[in-house]
Coordinates of C-alpha atoms and ligand atoms in Angstrom, one line a residue:
M25 CA 103.1 16.5 140.9
F26 CA 102.9 17.0 144.9
I27 CA 105.7 18.1 147.1
T28 CA 105.6 18.6 150.8
L29 CA 108.7 20.8 152.2
T30 CA 109.5 20.7 155.9
M31 CA 111.8 22.5 158.2
P32 CA 114.5 21.1 159.8
S33 CA 114.7 19.4 163.4
Y34 CA 114.9 21.8 166.2
G35 CA 115.1 18.9 168.9
A36 CA 113.3 15.5 169.2
I37 CA 109.5 15.5 169.3
N38 CA 107.2 13.4 171.9
R39 CA 105.8 10.4 169.8
D40 CA 102.6 10.4 172.3
G41 CA 100.4 12.9 174.0
A42 CA 97.7 12.9 171.1
I43 CA 95.0 10.6 169.7
N44 CA 94.2 11.0 165.9
D45 CA 90.8 10.3 164.1
K46 CA 91.7 6.6 164.0
G47 CA 91.9 6.5 167.7
E48 CA 95.8 5.8 167.4
T49 CA 98.1 7.4 169.8
V50 CA 100.6 10.0 167.9
G51 CA 102.8 12.7 169.0
D52 CA 101.5 16.2 170.3
G53 CA 104.1 18.4 168.9
S54 CA 105.7 19.1 172.2
P55 CA 109.6 18.9 172.4
R56 CA 111.0 15.6 174.5
D57 CA 113.5 18.0 176.1
P58 CA 112.0 21.5 176.1
G59 CA 115.8 22.6 177.6
S60 CA 117.7 21.7 174.6
Y61 CA 115.2 22.4 171.9
D62 CA 116.4 25.1 169.7
Y63 CA 113.8 27.8 169.9
E64 CA 116.1 30.7 168.6
R65 CA 116.4 28.9 165.3
A66 CA 112.9 27.6 165.2
A67 CA 111.5 31.5 165.4
R68 CA 113.9 32.8 163.3
D69 CA 113.1 30.0 160.5
I70 CA 109.3 31.2 160.8
V71 CA 110.3 34.6 160.0
H72 CA 112.3 33.7 157.0
F73 CA 110.3 30.8 155.7
S74 CA 108.5 32.8 152.7
A75 CA 111.9 34.1 151.6
L76 CA 113.2 30.4 151.6
F77 CA 110.3 29.4 149.2
D78 CA 110.6 32.0 147.0
R79 CA 114.4 31.0 146.6
W80 CA 113.5 27.2 146.4
I81 CA 111.0 28.0 143.5
Q82 CA 113.6 30.2 141.7
N83 CA 116.2 27.6 141.9
L84 CA 113.7 24.7 141.0
R85 CA 112.7 26.9 137.6
R86 CA 116.5 27.4 137.1
A87 CA 117.4 23.7 137.3
V88 CA 114.6 22.2 135.2
G89 CA 114.7 25.1 132.7
W90 CA 111.0 25.8 132.4
N91 CA 108.8 28.6 134.3
I92 CA 107.2 26.3 136.6
Q93 CA 103.6 27.0 138.0
Y94 CA 102.7 26.1 141.5
F95 CA 99.8 26.1 143.7
A96 CA 100.8 25.7 147.6
T97 CA 99.4 26.1 151.1
V98 CA 101.2 27.0 154.2
E99 CA 100.2 25.0 157.2
P100 CA 101.5 24.7 160.8
Q101 CA 102.9 21.3 161.9
K102 CA 102.1 20.2 165.3
R103 CA 105.6 21.4 166.5
G104 CA 104.7 24.7 165.2
A105 CA 107.1 24.9 162.3
P106 CA 105.7 26.0 158.9
H107 CA 105.7 23.7 156.1
L108 CA 104.4 23.7 152.4
H109 CA 102.5 21.5 150.4
I110 CA 102.9 22.5 146.7
L111 CA 101.1 21.2 143.6
I112 CA 103.4 21.6 140.6
R113 CA 102.0 21.9 136.7
G114 CA 104.2 19.1 135.1
T115 CA 106.6 16.7 136.7
V116 CA 110.2 17.0 137.8
S117 CA 112.2 14.1 138.7
R118 CA 112.6 13.2 142.6
D119 CA 116.4 13.3 142.2
I120 CA 116.3 17.2 140.7
I121 CA 113.7 18.0 143.6
R122 CA 116.1 16.5 146.2
Q123 CA 119.0 18.3 145.0
V124 CA 117.5 21.6 144.7
T125 CA 116.0 21.5 148.3
A126 CA 119.3 20.4 149.7
A127 CA 121.2 23.1 147.9
T128 CA 118.6 26.0 148.6
Y129 CA 119.2 28.6 151.4
H130 CA 118.2 32.0 152.2
Q131 CA 120.9 34.3 153.8
V132 CA 119.6 37.0 156.2
W133 CA 122.2 39.8 155.8
W134 CA 120.8 41.6 159.0
P135 CA 122.7 43.0 161.9
L136 CA 123.5 40.2 164.3
H137 CA 120.6 39.5 166.5
T138 CA 121.1 36.0 168.2
R139 CA 119.9 36.2 171.9
D140 CA 123.0 36.3 173.6
S141 CA 123.8 39.6 171.4
E142 CA 120.8 41.3 172.8
V143 CA 121.6 44.7 174.5
Y144 CA 118.2 44.9 176.4
P145 CA 116.9 41.8 177.0
G146 CA 114.5 42.5 180.0
D147 CA 111.9 45.1 180.8
V148 CA 114.7 48.1 180.6
L149 CA 114.6 49.5 176.9
P150 CA 115.7 52.4 175.0
V151 CA 113.7 55.4 175.2
W152 CA 112.7 58.3 172.7
D153 CA 114.5 61.5 172.9
P154 CA 112.4 64.2 171.4
A155 CA 115.3 66.5 170.9
R156 CA 117.4 64.2 169.0
L157 CA 114.4 62.5 167.4
T158 CA 115.9 59.3 168.2
F159 CA 115.9 56.5 170.6
I160 CA 118.8 56.3 173.3
D161 CA 120.1 54.3 176.2
P162 CA 118.0 55.1 179.4
A163 CA 121.1 54.9 181.5
T164 CA 124.0 56.7 179.7
G165 CA 121.6 58.9 177.5
S166 CA 123.8 58.1 174.3
G167 CA 122.0 57.8 170.9
L168 CA 121.6 54.2 169.5
L169 CA 122.7 53.4 165.9
A170 CA 120.2 53.3 163.4
F171 CA 119.4 50.0 161.1
D172 CA 120.9 51.7 158.1
D173 CA 124.1 53.0 160.0
V174 CA 124.8 49.3 161.0
Q175 CA 124.1 47.8 157.7
D176 CA 126.8 50.4 156.3
L177 CA 129.2 49.4 159.0
L178 CA 128.7 45.6 158.1
D179 CA 129.4 46.2 154.3
D180 CA 133.0 47.1 155.4
V181 CA 133.7 44.1 157.4
E182 CA 135.6 41.3 155.4
D183 CA 134.3 37.7 155.7
L184 CA 131.0 38.6 157.1
D185 CA 128.7 35.6 157.9
P186 CA 125.0 36.3 157.4
A187 CA 123.2 36.8 160.6
H188 CA 121.0 33.8 159.9
V189 CA 120.7 31.0 157.3
V190 CA 117.6 29.3 156.8
R191 CA 117.0 25.9 154.9
F192 CA 114.3 23.3 154.5
G193 CA 114.9 19.9 156.5
D194 CA 117.6 17.6 154.9
Q195 CA 116.9 13.8 154.4
M196 CA 117.9 12.9 157.8
D197 CA 114.3 14.1 158.7
R198 CA 111.0 12.1 158.2
A199 CA 109.3 12.4 155.2
D200 CA 110.8 15.8 154.2
I201 CA 110.0 15.2 150.5
R202 CA 107.3 13.3 149.1
G203 CA 106.5 13.4 145.5
Y204 CA 103.3 11.9 144.1
V205 CA 102.3 11.8 140.5
A206 CA 99.1 13.4 140.2
G207 CA 96.5 10.7 139.1
R208 CA 97.4 7.8 141.0
K209 CA 97.7 9.3 144.2
A210 CA 95.9 12.6 143.2
D211 CA 93.0 12.4 145.9
R212 CA 95.8 12.1 148.7
A213 CA 97.7 15.1 147.3
I214 CA 94.9 17.4 146.9
G215 CA 93.5 16.5 150.4
Y216 CA 96.7 17.5 151.9
V217 CA 96.6 21.0 150.1
T218 CA 93.0 21.5 151.0
K219 CA 92.9 20.0 154.4
Y220 CA 93.5 22.9 156.4
L221 CA 92.1 25.6 154.5
T222 CA 88.8 25.4 155.8
K223 CA 90.3 26.0 159.6
S224 CA 92.2 28.9 160.3
I225 CA 95.6 28.5 161.5
A226 CA 94.5 29.2 165.3
E227 CA 92.4 26.2 164.8
V228 CA 95.2 24.0 163.7
L229 CA 97.2 25.1 166.5
D230 CA 94.8 24.6 168.9
T231 CA 95.6 21.6 171.5
D232 CA 94.5 19.8 174.8
S233 CA 97.9 19.1 175.5
D234 CA 99.5 21.0 178.3
R235 CA 103.0 20.5 177.2
T236 CA 102.2 21.7 173.6
R237 CA 100.7 24.8 174.9
H238 CA 103.5 25.5 177.0
H239 CA 106.0 24.7 173.8
Y240 CA 104.0 27.1 171.9
N241 CA 104.2 29.7 174.5
R242 CA 107.9 29.2 174.7
L243 CA 108.3 29.7 170.9
H244 CA 106.0 32.8 170.8
A245 CA 108.1 34.2 174.0
E246 CA 111.0 33.5 171.3
L247 CA 109.2 35.5 168.3
Q248 CA 109.1 38.5 170.7
H249 CA 112.8 38.9 170.5
T250 CA 113.1 38.0 166.7
P251 CA 113.0 40.9 164.4
C252 CA 110.7 40.4 161.4
S253 CA 111.8 43.0 159.3
K254 CA 114.1 46.6 159.2
R255 CA 111.3 48.3 160.6
C256 CA 110.6 45.8 163.3
P257 CA 110.8 47.6 167.0
V258 CA 112.3 44.5 168.1
W259 CA 115.5 45.7 167.0
L260 CA 115.5 48.1 170.0
R261 CA 116.4 45.2 172.2
Y262 CA 119.6 44.6 170.2
G263 CA 120.4 48.3 170.2
I264 CA 119.4 49.1 167.1
V265 CA 117.3 51.8 165.9
P266 CA 114.6 50.4 163.4
E267 CA 113.7 52.1 159.9
G268 CA 110.6 54.4 160.1
A269 CA 111.0 54.6 164.1
D270 CA 109.4 57.7 165.9
E271 CA 107.9 58.7 169.2
K272 CA 104.9 56.3 168.6
T273 CA 107.2 53.3 168.4
T274 CA 107.2 51.0 171.6
P275 CA 110.3 49.5 171.8
G276 CA 110.3 45.7 171.4
R277 CA 106.5 45.6 170.8
C278 CA 105.9 44.8 167.1
K279 CA 102.3 44.4 165.6
G280 CA 103.6 42.1 162.5
K281 CA 102.0 38.9 162.1
A282 CA 105.4 37.4 162.6
H283 CA 105.1 37.9 166.4
R284 CA 101.3 36.5 167.0
R285 CA 100.8 33.8 169.4
D286 CA 97.4 32.5 167.6
T287 CA 99.4 32.2 164.4
L288 CA 102.8 31.5 165.9
G289 CA 104.1 33.7 163.5
L290 CA 103.0 32.1 160.3
P291 CA 102.5 34.6 157.3
G292 CA 99.3 35.9 156.6
R293 CA 99.3 34.6 153.1
R294 CA 98.2 30.9 153.6
V295 CA 97.9 29.9 149.7
L296 CA 100.9 30.7 147.2
V297 CA 99.8 30.8 143.6
S298 CA 102.3 31.4 140.6
R299 CA 101.1 33.8 138.5
Q300 CA 100.2 31.8 135.4
W301 CA 98.9 28.5 137.5
S302 CA 95.7 29.3 136.0
N303 CA 96.0 32.1 133.5
K304 CA 92.9 33.6 134.7
T305 CA 92.7 36.8 136.9
L306 CA 90.3 37.3 139.7
P307 CA 88.0 39.7 137.1
D308 CA 88.2 36.8 134.7
H309 CA 86.8 34.3 137.3
K310 CA 84.2 37.0 138.5
A311 CA 82.7 37.5 134.7
D312 CA 82.9 33.3 134.6
R313 CA 80.2 33.5 137.4
A314 CA 78.2 36.2 136.2
E315 CA 77.7 34.6 132.9
F316 CA 77.0 31.1 134.8
V317 CA 74.2 32.9 136.4
R318 CA 72.9 34.6 133.5
Q319 CA 72.8 31.6 131.6
L320 CA 71.1 29.7 134.2
L321 CA 68.6 32.3 134.7
A322 CA 68.2 32.2 130.9
S323 CA 67.5 28.7 130.7
V324 CA 64.1 29.0 133.0
G325 CA 63.0 32.2 130.7
I326 CA 64.3 34.9 133.3
V327 CA 66.2 37.3 131.3
K328 CA 68.0 40.2 133.3
P329 CA 67.9 43.7 131.9
D330 CA 71.2 44.9 130.2
T331 CA 72.8 47.4 132.6
S332 CA 76.1 47.7 130.6
H333 CA 75.0 51.3 129.5
L334 CA 74.6 52.7 133.1
K335 CA 77.0 55.0 134.3
L336 CA 78.4 54.9 138.1
S337 CA 78.9 58.3 139.5
V338 CA 79.6 59.1 143.3
V339 CA 77.5 61.3 145.0
R340 CA 78.2 63.4 148.2
P341 CA 76.2 63.5 151.4
G342 CA 73.4 66.1 151.1
D343 CA 73.5 65.6 147.3
R344 CA 69.8 66.6 145.9
S345 CA 70.2 64.6 142.9
A346 CA 70.4 61.6 144.7
P347 CA 67.8 59.7 146.9
P348 CA 68.1 59.1 150.6
R349 CA 70.7 56.7 151.7
D350 CA 68.1 54.4 153.5
H351 CA 65.9 54.3 150.4
L352 CA 69.1 53.1 148.3
I353 CA 70.1 50.4 151.1
L354 CA 66.5 49.1 151.5
S355 CA 65.9 49.3 147.7
E356 CA 69.1 47.2 147.3
I357 CA 68.2 44.9 149.7
A358 CA 65.0 44.1 148.0
R359 CA 66.9 44.0 144.8
R360 CA 69.2 41.2 146.3
K361 CA 66.0 39.2 147.6
I362 CA 64.7 39.2 144.2
W363 CA 67.9 38.2 142.5
R364 CA 68.2 35.2 145.2
A365 CA 64.9 34.2 144.8
E366 CA 65.2 34.3 140.9
Y367 CA 68.5 32.0 141.3
N368 CA 66.7 29.5 143.5
R369 CA 64.0 29.1 141.2
A370 CA 66.2 28.7 138.5
L371 CA 68.1 26.2 140.2
L372 CA 65.1 24.1 140.9
E373 CA 63.6 24.4 137.6
A374 CA 66.9 23.5 135.8
G375 CA 67.3 20.3 138.1
P376 CA 70.4 19.2 139.6
P377 CA 73.4 18.1 137.5
A378 CA 73.2 14.9 135.2
Q379 CA 75.9 13.0 136.9
Q380 CA 74.4 13.8 140.7
D381 CA 72.4 11.2 142.6
T382 CA 69.0 12.8 142.6
S383 CA 67.2 10.4 144.9
A384 CA 67.7 12.8 148.1
I385 CA 67.1 15.8 146.4
P386 CA 63.8 17.3 146.0
V387 CA 63.1 18.7 142.8
A388 CA 60.2 21.0 142.1
A389 CA 57.6 19.8 139.7
Ligands
LIG24 ZN1 108.3 42.6 164.0

């Protein structure tokens, strides 16, 4: 089953400004009214998007009563919001998916960090005090509260609201959920899931439109004021010392992926796969591949020596029992070249797979 999950609207988007593959006029992802576009929410939703998906799959598993297996890809939409294309093994009714999606939310129980609660919004930022080993206010010299201390204070507040709540888009948004039963529209679904994987997120977000570039710059600026974790130096803008802060911490500047301009804060993990999606581990796939090559070579009479009895041991520089380093490298390169040549020979001699159109493929006699 194929599902697309989209984030809510942060403001109306222009329906023109770009041309698609078919030569049609389409939207360029820029907001119709940048002044009223909710950049604050858009940036915070990006930071907590992964946690929301984890919650969604957990809720869906509880609702259907079985351990749903999925393969999902995270992609940016043109407006710079993340969305997810998910393949699920088995089928779930669309009603359940709609209900679970509508009911799923992730609450962020961090200290308040809306833009109007910033203590140091501009160039003046807290400074490190080497004597007290913490950050202090540059004007008054008073020490700032640490993240954990603020959390402890919040624990005692009755009827506290979460600092942020993130949800997927509701059904008022266009095409927020699309369920396709694999088979009928499987090609289309697989196309969606894999379409962008050959491109980096930065390539997907490359644009010819000035107003879209301006929009991305604006969203990026907002991400510089959005804490990404308890350890994020952006917390200092809110007068809070992040976990693990020391004299090397640059107030307000975080190297985390959530603040990057080229990816607009999208997570590093593009593909999310549940543990039992294929029942195979990476070593399993590696072994399969090695076995495939071994069989192909054997089919043309090339038998590789069995090396399973060899033992590996680490040698140190200057170790007399080991050949010189450049000899090792050169002999390894030569060995790889032989392997490649053997493999190419085996491919040619074995011929193309039977179902393939062979007319254009030269086959060795
Ligand atoms: Zn950060």
